[in-house]
Short mmCIF file of C-alpha atoms in Angstrom, two decimals:
data_model
loop_
_atom_site.label_atom_id
_atom_site.label_comp_id
_atom_site.label_asym_id
_atom_site.label_seq_id
_atom_site.Cartn_x
_atom_site.Cartn_y
_atom_site.Cartn_z
CA LEU A 1 1.57 34.28 21.55
CA SER A 2 0.16 37.80 21.87
CA LYS A 3 0.17 38.19 18.08
CA ALA A 4 -1.52 34.82 17.57
CA LEU A 5 -4.24 35.59 20.14
CA GLY A 6 -4.73 39.23 19.24
CA VAL A 7 -4.65 40.27 22.90
CA PRO A 8 -1.86 41.40 25.28
CA VAL A 9 -0.02 38.55 27.01
CA ILE A 10 1.53 39.38 30.39
CA THR A 11 4.30 37.27 31.88
CA ALA A 12 3.38 36.94 35.55
CA ILE A 13 4.15 34.82 38.61
CA ALA A 14 1.59 35.74 41.24
CA THR A 15 3.33 34.09 44.19
CA MET A 16 6.49 36.13 43.45
CA ARG A 17 4.59 39.28 42.45
CA VAL A 18 6.22 39.24 39.00
CA GLY A 19 4.22 41.08 36.33
CA ILE A 20 1.45 42.21 38.70
CA HIS A 21 2.00 45.91 37.92
CA GLU A 22 1.82 45.29 34.14
CA LEU A 23 -1.29 43.18 34.62
CA LYS A 24 -3.05 46.00 36.49
CA GLN A 25 -2.15 48.46 33.71
CA HIS A 26 -3.81 46.25 31.07
CA LEU A 27 -7.01 45.52 33.04
CA THR A 28 -8.97 48.27 31.28
CA LYS A 29 -7.52 47.63 27.80
CA PHE A 30 -10.12 45.16 26.60
CA VAL A 31 -9.52 43.58 23.19
CA ARG A 32 -11.51 40.86 21.44
CA PRO A 33 -9.17 37.96 20.50
CA HIS A 34 -8.61 36.52 17.01
CA PHE A 35 -8.65 32.95 18.20
CA HIS A 36 -11.82 30.83 17.94
CA PRO A 37 -11.79 27.11 18.75
CA GLU A 38 -12.96 24.78 15.99
CA PHE A 39 -15.65 22.34 17.14
CA HIS A 40 -17.14 19.21 15.62
CA PRO A 41 -19.11 20.04 12.41
CA VAL A 42 -22.38 19.06 14.13
CA VAL A 43 -21.62 21.45 16.99
CA GLU A 44 -20.60 24.20 14.56
CA GLU A 45 -23.90 23.79 12.70
CA ALA A 46 -25.87 23.97 15.97
CA VAL A 47 -23.92 27.08 17.03
CA LYS A 48 -24.66 28.77 13.70
CA GLU A 49 -28.41 28.05 14.00
CA LEU A 50 -28.56 29.19 17.63
CA ALA A 51 -26.59 32.37 16.89
CA ALA A 52 -29.12 33.24 14.17
CA ALA A 53 -32.10 32.54 16.47
CA LEU A 54 -30.86 34.46 19.54
CA PRO A 55 -31.49 38.22 19.73
CA ASN A 56 -28.50 40.43 18.96
CA ASN A 57 -28.13 43.05 21.67
CA GLY A 58 -24.38 43.57 21.80
CA CYS A 59 -23.27 40.10 22.94
CA ALA A 60 -21.03 38.05 20.65
CA PRO A 61 -23.56 35.73 18.91
CA ARG A 62 -21.14 32.78 18.76
CA GLY A 63 -20.24 33.06 22.44
CA ALA A 64 -23.91 33.30 23.45
CA ALA A 65 -24.79 30.29 21.29
CA LEU A 66 -21.99 28.19 22.83
CA SER A 67 -23.14 29.14 26.32
CA VAL A 68 -26.70 28.06 25.55
CA LEU A 69 -25.49 24.83 23.99
CA SER A 70 -23.38 24.13 27.09
CA GLY A 71 -26.45 24.36 29.33
CA ASP A 72 -26.38 28.00 30.50
CA LYS A 73 -30.08 28.76 30.99
CA THR A 74 -29.51 32.33 32.16
CA ILE A 75 -28.03 33.69 28.94
CA ILE A 76 -31.35 33.80 27.07
CA ALA A 77 -33.02 35.78 29.83
CA ALA A 78 -30.02 38.12 29.94
CA LEU A 79 -30.25 38.71 26.18
CA HIS A 80 -33.89 39.69 26.69
CA HIS A 81 -32.95 41.91 29.66
CA ASN A 82 -34.82 39.50 31.99
CA GLN A 83 -38.09 40.19 30.18
CA ALA A 84 -40.50 37.50 28.98
CA VAL A 85 -38.80 35.18 26.48
CA PRO A 86 -40.96 34.13 23.47
CA GLU A 87 -42.12 30.52 23.63
CA GLN A 88 -41.07 30.04 20.03
CA LEU A 89 -37.45 30.88 20.93
CA HIS A 90 -37.54 28.38 23.81
CA ALA A 91 -38.87 25.72 21.47
CA THR A 92 -36.20 26.47 18.84
CA VAL A 93 -33.38 26.38 21.38
CA ASN A 94 -34.60 23.16 23.04
CA ALA A 95 -35.08 21.43 19.68
CA ASN A 96 -31.59 22.45 18.57
CA ILE A 97 -29.97 21.23 21.79
CA ALA A 98 -31.92 17.93 21.74
CA LYS A 99 -30.95 17.31 18.11
CA THR A 100 -27.28 17.97 18.86
CA LYS A 101 -27.27 15.80 22.00
CA GLU A 102 -28.43 12.80 19.98
CA ARG A 103 -25.18 12.80 18.02
CA PHE A 104 -22.87 12.48 21.06
CA PHE A 105 -22.44 10.15 24.02
CA GLU A 106 -20.86 12.84 26.20
CA PRO A 107 -22.61 15.88 27.73
CA LEU A 108 -22.36 18.90 25.43
CA SER A 109 -20.86 21.05 28.22
CA PHE A 110 -18.01 18.55 28.61
CA LEU A 111 -17.57 18.27 24.83
CA VAL A 112 -17.32 22.05 24.38
CA SER A 113 -14.90 22.43 27.30
CA ARG A 114 -12.68 19.56 26.12
CA THR A 115 -12.59 20.82 22.54
CA ARG A 116 -11.56 24.28 23.71
CA LYS A 117 -8.70 22.78 25.71
CA GLN A 118 -7.59 20.56 22.82
CA ASN A 119 -7.60 23.55 20.42
CA ILE A 120 -5.47 25.55 22.81
CA GLU A 121 -2.98 22.72 23.29
CA GLU A 122 -2.73 22.01 19.56
CA ARG A 123 -2.51 25.59 18.29
CA PHE A 124 -0.41 27.23 20.93
CA GLY A 125 1.82 24.41 22.11
CA SER A 126 4.53 25.72 19.79
CA TYR A 127 4.60 29.04 21.67
CA ILE A 128 5.36 27.39 25.02
CA VAL A 129 8.91 26.41 25.91
CA THR A 130 8.95 23.63 28.48
CA PRO A 131 12.18 22.68 30.28
CA GLN A 132 13.11 19.03 29.99
CA ARG A 133 12.17 18.44 33.64
CA THR A 134 10.65 21.13 35.84
CA VAL A 135 9.69 18.79 38.69
CA PRO A 136 12.15 16.41 40.39
CA VAL A 137 11.35 12.76 39.82
CA TRP A 138 10.73 12.07 43.51
CA ARG A 139 8.18 14.89 43.74
CA GLU A 140 6.38 13.64 40.66
CA ARG A 141 6.21 10.12 42.08
CA LEU A 142 5.12 11.44 45.48
CA GLY A 143 2.31 13.43 43.84
CA ASN A 144 1.12 10.34 41.95
CA TRP A 145 1.14 8.21 45.12
CA MET A 146 -0.97 10.83 46.92
CA MET A 147 -3.73 10.39 44.30
CA HIS A 148 -3.59 6.59 44.23
CA PRO A 149 -6.80 4.93 45.57
CA LEU A 150 -4.73 2.68 47.88
CA TRP A 151 -1.35 4.36 48.49
CA GLY A 152 -3.04 7.72 48.90
CA LEU A 153 -4.76 6.62 52.13
CA PRO A 154 -1.60 6.55 54.32
CA PHE A 155 -0.81 10.10 53.17
CA LEU A 156 -4.36 11.17 54.04
CA LEU A 157 -4.13 9.61 57.52
CA LEU A 158 -0.76 11.29 58.10
CA VAL A 159 -2.12 14.70 57.03
CA LEU A 160 -5.21 14.32 59.24
CA TYR A 161 -3.02 13.30 62.20
CA LEU A 162 -0.67 16.28 61.79
CA MET A 163 -3.62 18.67 61.39
CA TYR A 164 -5.25 17.24 64.48
CA GLU A 165 -2.05 17.65 66.52
CA LEU A 166 -1.62 21.25 65.36
CA VAL A 167 -5.24 22.39 65.37
CA GLY A 168 -7.09 19.98 67.62
CA VAL A 169 -4.49 19.50 70.36
CA TRP A 170 -2.21 22.54 70.42
CA ALA A 171 -4.43 25.35 69.02
CA ALA A 172 -7.76 24.12 70.43
CA GLY A 173 -6.13 22.98 73.67
CA ASP A 174 -3.06 24.81 74.94
CA LEU A 175 -3.43 28.03 72.95
CA VAL A 176 -7.17 28.40 73.55
CA ASP A 177 -6.69 27.72 77.26
CA LEU A 178 -4.01 30.41 77.41
CA ILE A 179 -6.13 33.02 75.61
CA GLU A 180 -9.51 32.12 77.16
CA ASN A 181 -8.34 31.82 80.78
CA GLY A 182 -5.09 33.78 80.80
CA ILE A 183 -6.17 36.81 78.73
CA PHE A 184 -9.98 36.99 78.53
CA GLY A 185 -10.82 35.12 81.76
CA GLY A 186 -13.67 36.02 84.08
CA ILE A 187 -15.00 34.68 87.37
CA ASP A 188 -14.21 31.00 87.93
CA ALA A 189 -17.54 29.23 88.52
CA GLU A 190 -16.07 26.67 90.95
CA THR A 191 -13.60 28.72 93.03
CA GLY A 192 -15.10 32.19 92.59
CA GLU A 193 -11.63 33.58 91.86
CA VAL A 194 -10.95 36.22 89.21
CA VAL A 195 -8.89 34.88 86.29
CA GLY A 196 -7.61 36.68 83.21
CA TYR A 197 -7.78 40.37 82.42
CA ILE A 198 -10.28 41.48 79.74
CA ASN A 199 -13.56 40.10 81.08
CA PRO A 200 -12.84 40.97 84.76
CA PHE A 201 -12.01 44.53 83.67
CA ILE A 202 -15.31 44.83 81.76
CA ILE A 203 -17.26 43.22 84.63
CA ASN A 204 -15.84 45.75 87.08
CA LEU A 205 -16.46 48.57 84.59
CA LEU A 206 -20.15 47.70 84.23
CA ALA A 207 -20.77 46.71 87.88
CA PRO A 208 -21.88 50.24 88.95
CA LEU A 209 -24.87 49.95 86.58
CA LYS A 210 -26.48 47.48 89.01
CA GLN A 211 -27.26 50.34 91.38
CA TYR A 212 -29.94 51.44 88.93
CA GLY A 213 -32.11 48.46 89.81
CA ALA A 214 -33.61 45.90 87.46
CA VAL A 215 -32.81 47.87 84.31
CA GLY A 216 -29.14 48.23 85.23
CA THR A 217 -28.87 44.57 86.20
CA PHE A 218 -30.49 43.57 82.91
CA PHE A 219 -27.87 45.43 80.87
CA VAL A 220 -25.00 44.10 82.99
CA ASP A 221 -26.24 40.52 82.55
CA MET A 222 -26.76 41.08 78.83
CA PHE A 223 -23.09 41.95 78.36
CA VAL A 224 -21.24 40.03 81.10
CA GLY A 225 -23.78 37.55 82.51
CA GLN A 226 -24.09 33.79 82.10
CA TYR A 227 -25.05 34.30 78.43
CA GLY A 228 -23.43 37.72 78.01
CA LEU A 229 -22.54 39.17 74.63
CA ILE A 230 -18.97 39.82 75.82
CA THR A 231 -18.29 37.05 78.34
CA VAL A 232 -19.79 34.36 76.10
CA GLY A 233 -20.38 35.56 72.52
CA LEU A 234 -17.25 37.64 71.96
CA THR A 235 -15.05 35.45 74.18
CA TYR A 236 -16.15 32.32 72.30
CA ALA A 237 -15.59 33.89 68.88
CA ILE A 238 -12.24 35.56 69.60
CA ALA A 239 -10.65 33.53 72.41
CA ILE A 240 -11.76 30.05 71.37
CA VAL A 241 -12.74 29.86 67.72
CA LEU A 242 -10.36 32.47 66.26
CA PRO A 243 -7.08 30.75 67.36
CA VAL A 244 -8.38 27.45 66.04
CA ILE A 245 -9.50 29.05 62.76
CA PHE A 246 -6.15 30.84 62.30
CA PHE A 247 -4.05 27.70 62.61
CA PHE A 248 -6.57 25.63 60.68
CA PHE A 249 -6.44 28.09 57.77
CA LEU A 250 -2.65 28.10 58.04
CA ALA A 251 -2.59 24.29 57.78
CA PHE A 252 -5.18 24.43 55.01
CA GLY A 253 -3.01 26.92 53.11
CA ILE A 254 -0.05 24.55 53.36
CA LEU A 255 -2.19 21.80 51.82
CA GLU A 256 -3.23 24.15 49.02
CA ASP A 257 0.17 25.64 48.21
CA SER A 258 2.00 22.32 48.46
CA GLY A 259 -0.30 20.82 45.81
CA TYR A 260 -1.78 18.18 48.12
CA LEU A 261 -5.34 19.55 48.28
CA PRO A 262 -6.07 19.09 44.53
CA ARG A 263 -4.81 15.52 44.88
CA LEU A 264 -7.11 15.00 47.85
CA THR A 265 -10.07 16.10 45.72
CA ILE A 266 -9.10 13.47 43.14
CA LEU A 267 -8.72 10.82 45.85
CA SER A 268 -12.12 11.63 47.40
CA ASN A 269 -14.08 12.22 44.19
CA ARG A 270 -15.22 8.62 43.82
CA LEU A 271 -16.65 8.57 47.37
CA PHE A 272 -18.33 11.97 47.09
CA LYS A 273 -19.99 11.03 43.79
CA ARG A 274 -22.00 8.42 45.71
CA ILE A 275 -23.58 11.13 47.84
CA GLY A 276 -24.36 13.69 45.14
CA LEU A 277 -21.13 15.69 45.38
CA ASN A 278 -17.76 15.69 43.71
CA GLY A 279 -14.18 16.05 44.88
CA ARG A 280 -14.50 19.82 45.34
CA ALA A 281 -16.76 19.17 48.36
CA VAL A 282 -13.66 18.11 50.28
CA LEU A 283 -12.97 21.83 50.84
CA PRO A 284 -16.00 22.59 53.08
CA MET A 285 -15.84 19.15 54.69
CA VAL A 286 -12.22 19.59 55.78
CA LEU A 287 -12.94 23.19 56.82
CA GLY A 288 -15.81 21.84 58.95
CA LEU A 289 -13.26 20.09 61.15
CA GLY A 290 -12.07 23.59 62.04
CA CYS A 291 -15.37 25.49 62.31
CA ASP A 292 -18.73 24.43 60.85
CA THR A 293 -19.90 28.03 60.70
CA MET A 294 -17.01 28.99 58.44
CA ALA A 295 -17.33 25.79 56.40
CA THR A 296 -21.02 26.47 55.75
CA PHE A 297 -20.08 29.74 54.08
CA THR A 298 -17.61 27.95 51.79
CA THR A 299 -20.36 25.70 50.38
CA ARG A 300 -21.18 28.65 48.10
CA THR A 301 -18.10 27.63 46.07
CA LEU A 302 -19.93 24.47 44.92
CA GLU A 303 -21.50 24.90 41.50
CA THR A 304 -25.07 23.58 41.82
CA LYS A 305 -27.82 24.20 44.36
CA LYS A 306 -28.16 20.47 44.95
CA GLU A 307 -24.48 20.17 45.89
CA ARG A 308 -24.70 23.18 48.23
CA ILE A 309 -27.74 21.75 50.03
CA ILE A 310 -26.19 18.28 50.46
CA ALA A 311 -22.85 19.68 51.66
CA THR A 312 -24.58 22.04 54.14
CA LEU A 313 -26.76 19.19 55.43
CA LEU A 314 -23.80 16.88 55.98
CA LEU A 315 -21.79 19.63 57.69
CA GLY A 316 -24.64 20.29 60.10
CA LEU A 317 -25.27 16.60 60.68
CA GLY A 318 -21.95 14.93 61.32
CA VAL A 319 -18.80 17.04 60.95
CA PRO A 320 -17.61 18.03 64.45
CA CYS A 321 -15.67 21.26 64.82
CA SER A 322 -12.16 21.08 66.26
CA ALA A 323 -13.20 22.40 69.69
CA GLN A 324 -15.86 19.70 70.06
CA LEU A 325 -13.66 17.04 68.49
CA GLY A 326 -10.86 17.72 70.95
CA VAL A 327 -13.13 17.19 73.97
CA ILE A 328 -14.74 14.08 72.48
CA LEU A 329 -11.43 12.46 71.51
CA GLY A 330 -9.94 13.19 74.91
CA MET A 331 -12.99 11.86 76.74
CA SER A 332 -13.52 8.69 74.67
CA SER A 333 -9.86 7.69 74.41
CA ALA A 334 -9.40 8.03 78.18
CA LEU A 335 -12.30 5.64 78.85
CA ASN A 336 -12.21 2.89 76.25
CA PRO A 337 -10.87 2.88 72.65
CA LEU A 338 -14.00 0.96 71.63
CA VAL A 339 -16.12 4.02 72.48
CA LEU A 340 -14.30 6.14 69.88
CA ALA A 341 -14.43 3.35 67.28
CA ILE A 342 -18.20 2.91 67.65
CA ILE A 343 -18.81 6.67 67.51
CA ALA A 344 -16.65 7.06 64.38
CA VAL A 345 -18.35 4.17 62.56
CA THR A 346 -21.82 5.44 63.55
CA VAL A 347 -21.18 9.01 62.39
CA VAL A 348 -19.54 8.02 59.10
CA MET A 349 -22.40 5.60 58.37
CA GLN A 350 -24.96 8.35 58.90
CA LEU A 351 -23.08 10.76 56.62
CA VAL A 352 -23.06 8.13 53.85
CA ILE A 353 -26.71 7.12 54.39
CA VAL A 354 -28.06 10.69 54.55
CA GLY A 355 -25.86 11.87 51.67
CA TRP A 356 -26.87 8.94 49.45
CA THR A 357 -30.57 9.42 50.28
CA ALA A 358 -30.41 13.19 49.70
CA ASN A 359 -28.72 12.55 46.34
CA LYS A 360 -31.62 10.31 45.31
CA ILE A 361 -34.38 12.62 46.59
CA LEU A 362 -33.14 16.11 45.69
CA PRO A 363 -33.58 17.20 42.05
CA GLY A 364 -30.65 18.40 39.98
CA LYS A 365 -27.34 17.06 38.76
CA VAL A 366 -23.79 16.95 40.06
CA SER A 367 -21.50 19.42 38.28
CA SER A 368 -18.69 18.19 36.03
CA PHE A 369 -15.44 17.49 37.84
CA LEU A 370 -12.38 18.91 36.09
CA MET A 371 -9.30 19.51 38.21
CA GLU A 372 -5.88 20.79 37.19
CA ILE A 373 -3.15 19.06 39.18
CA PRO A 374 -0.19 21.31 40.04
CA PRO A 375 3.26 19.93 40.85
CA ILE A 376 4.27 19.28 44.47
CA ARG A 377 5.87 22.50 45.76
CA THR A 378 7.33 23.97 48.93
CA PRO A 379 4.87 26.64 50.24
CA ARG A 380 6.13 30.21 50.67
CA ILE A 381 5.71 31.50 54.22
CA LYS A 382 4.80 35.06 53.17
CA ASN A 383 2.05 33.85 50.84
CA LEU A 384 0.71 31.50 53.52
CA LEU A 385 0.46 34.31 56.07
CA ILE A 386 -1.23 36.71 53.62
CA LYS A 387 -3.75 34.05 52.60
CA THR A 388 -4.42 33.06 56.22
CA LEU A 389 -4.94 36.67 57.34
CA PHE A 390 -7.42 37.32 54.51
CA ARG A 391 -9.40 34.23 55.50
CA VAL A 392 -9.34 35.20 59.18
CA LYS A 393 -10.66 38.64 58.17
CA TRP A 394 -13.45 36.86 56.29
CA PHE A 395 -14.26 34.88 59.43
CA LEU A 396 -14.39 38.04 61.55
CA VAL A 397 -16.75 39.75 59.10
CA GLU A 398 -19.00 36.77 58.33
CA ALA A 399 -19.07 34.60 61.45
CA VAL A 400 -18.43 36.76 64.54
CA PRO A 401 -21.70 38.74 64.12
CA LEU A 402 -23.55 35.42 64.06
CA PHE A 403 -21.96 34.38 67.36
CA LEU A 404 -23.13 37.65 68.92
CA ILE A 405 -26.65 37.35 67.47
CA GLY A 406 -26.92 33.74 68.67
CA THR A 407 -25.73 34.64 72.16
CA GLY A 408 -28.19 37.55 72.31
CA ILE A 409 -31.09 35.28 71.38
CA LEU A 410 -30.01 32.72 73.97
CA PHE A 411 -29.84 35.47 76.61
CA VAL A 412 -33.41 36.55 75.82
CA VAL A 413 -34.66 32.95 75.76
CA ASP A 414 -33.05 32.33 79.16
CA ARG A 415 -34.36 35.64 80.53
CA ILE A 416 -37.99 34.90 79.72
CA GLY A 417 -37.74 31.38 81.17
CA LEU A 418 -38.08 29.57 77.86
CA LEU A 419 -34.70 27.86 78.27
CA THR A 420 -35.88 26.10 81.44
CA ILE A 421 -39.11 25.04 79.70
CA ILE A 422 -37.13 23.58 76.79
CA GLU A 423 -34.79 21.78 79.19
CA ASN A 424 -37.70 20.22 81.11
CA ALA A 425 -39.46 19.27 77.85
CA THR A 426 -36.40 17.41 76.52
CA LYS A 427 -35.73 15.41 79.69
CA PRO A 428 -38.41 12.73 78.95
CA ILE A 429 -37.01 12.29 75.41
CA LEU A 430 -33.44 11.87 76.63
CA ALA A 431 -34.44 9.57 79.49
CA GLY A 432 -36.97 7.56 77.47
CA LEU A 433 -35.45 7.15 74.00
CA LEU A 434 -31.74 7.49 74.79
CA ASP A 435 -31.72 6.10 78.33
CA LEU A 436 -29.72 9.14 79.53
CA PRO A 437 -30.03 10.88 82.91
CA ALA A 438 -32.18 14.01 83.10
CA GLU A 439 -29.05 16.08 83.84
CA SER A 440 -27.83 15.52 80.27
CA ALA A 441 -30.52 17.89 78.94
CA LYS A 442 -28.45 20.89 80.00
CA ALA A 443 -25.39 19.52 78.20
CA PHE A 444 -27.29 19.28 74.92
CA LEU A 445 -28.68 22.79 75.32
CA LEU A 446 -25.18 24.11 76.01
CA GLY A 447 -24.04 22.25 72.91
CA PHE A 448 -26.42 24.38 70.89
CA LEU A 449 -24.59 27.46 72.19
CA ARG A 450 -21.07 26.01 72.13
CA ARG A 451 -20.44 22.55 70.78
CA ASP A 452 -17.42 21.98 73.02
CA TYR A 453 -19.43 23.07 76.08
CA GLY A 454 -21.97 20.36 75.30
CA ALA A 455 -19.27 17.69 75.06
CA ALA A 456 -17.62 19.06 78.20
CA GLY A 457 -20.98 18.85 80.01
CA LEU A 458 -21.23 15.16 79.18
CA PHE A 459 -17.63 14.74 80.33
CA MET A 460 -18.53 16.19 83.75
CA LEU A 461 -21.54 13.87 84.04
CA GLU A 462 -19.28 10.90 83.33
CA LYS A 463 -16.80 12.10 85.97
CA GLN A 464 -19.66 12.28 88.48
CA GLY A 465 -20.56 8.66 87.74
CA LEU A 466 -23.90 9.52 86.10
CA LEU A 467 -23.02 7.94 82.72
CA ASP A 468 -21.90 4.37 82.03
CA LEU A 469 -19.89 3.48 78.90
CA THR A 470 -23.02 2.77 76.84
CA GLN A 471 -24.52 6.13 77.81
CA VAL A 472 -21.21 7.89 77.05
CA THR A 473 -21.11 6.31 73.58
CA VAL A 474 -24.74 7.12 72.80
CA SER A 475 -24.59 10.68 74.16
CA LEU A 476 -21.38 11.57 72.29
CA ALA A 477 -22.69 10.11 69.02
CA VAL A 478 -25.90 12.11 69.37
CA MET A 479 -23.93 15.23 70.34
CA ILE A 480 -21.96 15.05 67.08
CA LEU A 481 -25.07 14.34 65.00
CA PHE A 482 -27.21 16.84 66.89
CA ILE A 483 -28.19 20.26 65.51
CA PRO A 484 -25.06 22.42 65.05
CA CYS A 485 -24.32 25.38 67.28
CA LEU A 486 -26.40 28.53 67.10
CA ALA A 487 -23.85 30.35 64.93
CA SER A 488 -23.82 27.44 62.44
CA PHE A 489 -27.62 27.45 62.41
CA PHE A 490 -27.63 31.14 61.45
CA ALA A 491 -24.99 30.44 58.79
CA ILE A 492 -27.25 27.75 57.30
CA ILE A 493 -30.16 30.21 57.23
CA LYS A 494 -27.96 32.87 55.63
CA GLU A 495 -26.76 30.49 52.90
CA GLN A 496 -29.92 28.43 52.27
CA GLY A 497 -32.78 30.65 53.44
CA MET A 498 -35.07 30.56 56.49
CA LYS A 499 -37.34 27.74 55.30
CA THR A 500 -34.54 25.38 54.25
CA GLY A 501 -32.55 26.19 57.41
CA ILE A 502 -35.43 25.33 59.74
CA VAL A 503 -36.22 22.14 57.82
CA MET A 504 -32.54 21.07 58.02
CA ALA A 505 -32.29 21.83 61.74
CA THR A 506 -35.51 19.93 62.49
CA PHE A 507 -34.44 16.92 60.43
CA ILE A 508 -30.96 16.84 62.00
CA SER A 509 -32.35 17.01 65.55
CA VAL A 510 -34.95 14.26 65.02
CA TYR A 511 -32.53 12.08 63.06
CA ALA A 512 -29.80 12.39 65.71
CA VAL A 513 -32.16 11.28 68.48
CA ALA A 514 -33.44 8.38 66.33
CA VAL A 515 -29.88 7.19 65.60
CA GLY A 516 -29.04 7.46 69.31
CA ALA A 517 -32.08 5.41 70.25
CA VAL A 518 -31.18 2.64 67.78
CA LEU A 519 -27.53 2.70 68.88
CA ASN A 520 -28.59 2.40 72.53
CA ILE A 521 -30.78 -0.63 71.79
CA ILE A 522 -28.00 -2.35 69.80
CA LEU A 523 -25.30 -1.75 72.43
CA ARG A 524 -27.47 -2.96 75.31
CA SER A 525 -28.85 -5.94 73.39
CA LEU A 526 -25.36 -7.13 72.49
CA HIS A 527 -23.96 -6.27 75.96
CA VAL A 528 -21.02 -4.50 74.30
CA PHE A 529 -19.84 -2.81 77.50
CA ALA A 530 -21.20 -5.39 79.95
#
């Protein structure tokens, strides 16, 4: 195979670390291969004309021509070193592409990619020795069932249930409670008792600063106050989100390494195509059930700007993180199963409606969906742990600073009295449009800091008898659809820019309230919980 290609061929198995050393040694030994795929005569003629028209500045003319023909609009600018490109060259290129497109029903990018693959399979199939059966029959059948439009759904429900039990119940419940209260802790707001170790130690360490008057008190409150960088920002990121993220990434790695995740992308591709995405969008959407902040960063893996905007919008609008989801599921299931059913239907409907509308309004196209399906395998524990730790490191670098920045801004907003003004301003909206008590305003503001705090705030109002079942349903639906937490908001700005981030946040907030108002009218008109 090496002789046929004209380049070194390294036998490697990454998961077993076979051939990795040899691969590293050859990284700097670049060789241009002998092999060139043979395309349709019409494509070959177009490539020859484009290669002659494009400037020759060191790039392989044939490769540059194929890139242009496949729709790469950046290659021409790169060949001109990002200087002004002559209009005549643009006209020549566009005329050549248009003429070639007329001869085929399929997109040229797909045609080029498929021809390359066919050439490889035809020419080099003789160099590959395939055992008679590398995958047991039962695994092959299981993999096919997982992709089936009908039989694949029970597998999906089972996977979601197991992930919820691991991440939503155990990690977000028992483990977070142990770390937040048992290790980090602080001063219990109800009993006034000291719980935990880390936060009480820091509170006692900084307490002497209060003797320096207002300035000392300001710094103490900034770090360990109601909206302190340590007691809220760092505690939330490390004690609450990090355990959830770790086990979510561990579960996600199992889905990847077992071969189920590629099959899930196939299963979901048809649905996602309706809303301007393809099956690859299942990655950020599933990650959003762990942490929306982290999931927003993964939208950068989607190929087109349109896909990234739609995925980010849907994540911010209606994908609850595991911490919030745990509180909501516990609260709604304890009251009435119908509450959870109505909330689920409402949220899913809004995701479909907004996604479909955004697909129609936003310019651009959905990228081609090509997915290689690996066999069903048993994941290796060592590889899972390495992958999980790298992703957790990514979370610590990317997301934790945003939690601290968001908490700092909230502290300043509270300090100057703006938080109280915002709370008073939102009370008429909540009472008028959503028919919710004025006390719910604080829950929604807390939800902007910590999504689970917002849901927990509504839970306390229900316990106090301030919310009936209709109000519980409306408030929880709006809480899920409401603007994501402050850290997610900063992640949106970081990925999409300030202008797009503010527009998204404004739209999400207004849309959530509008949906809540309509839902309230429908539930009361039909006397659903009468």
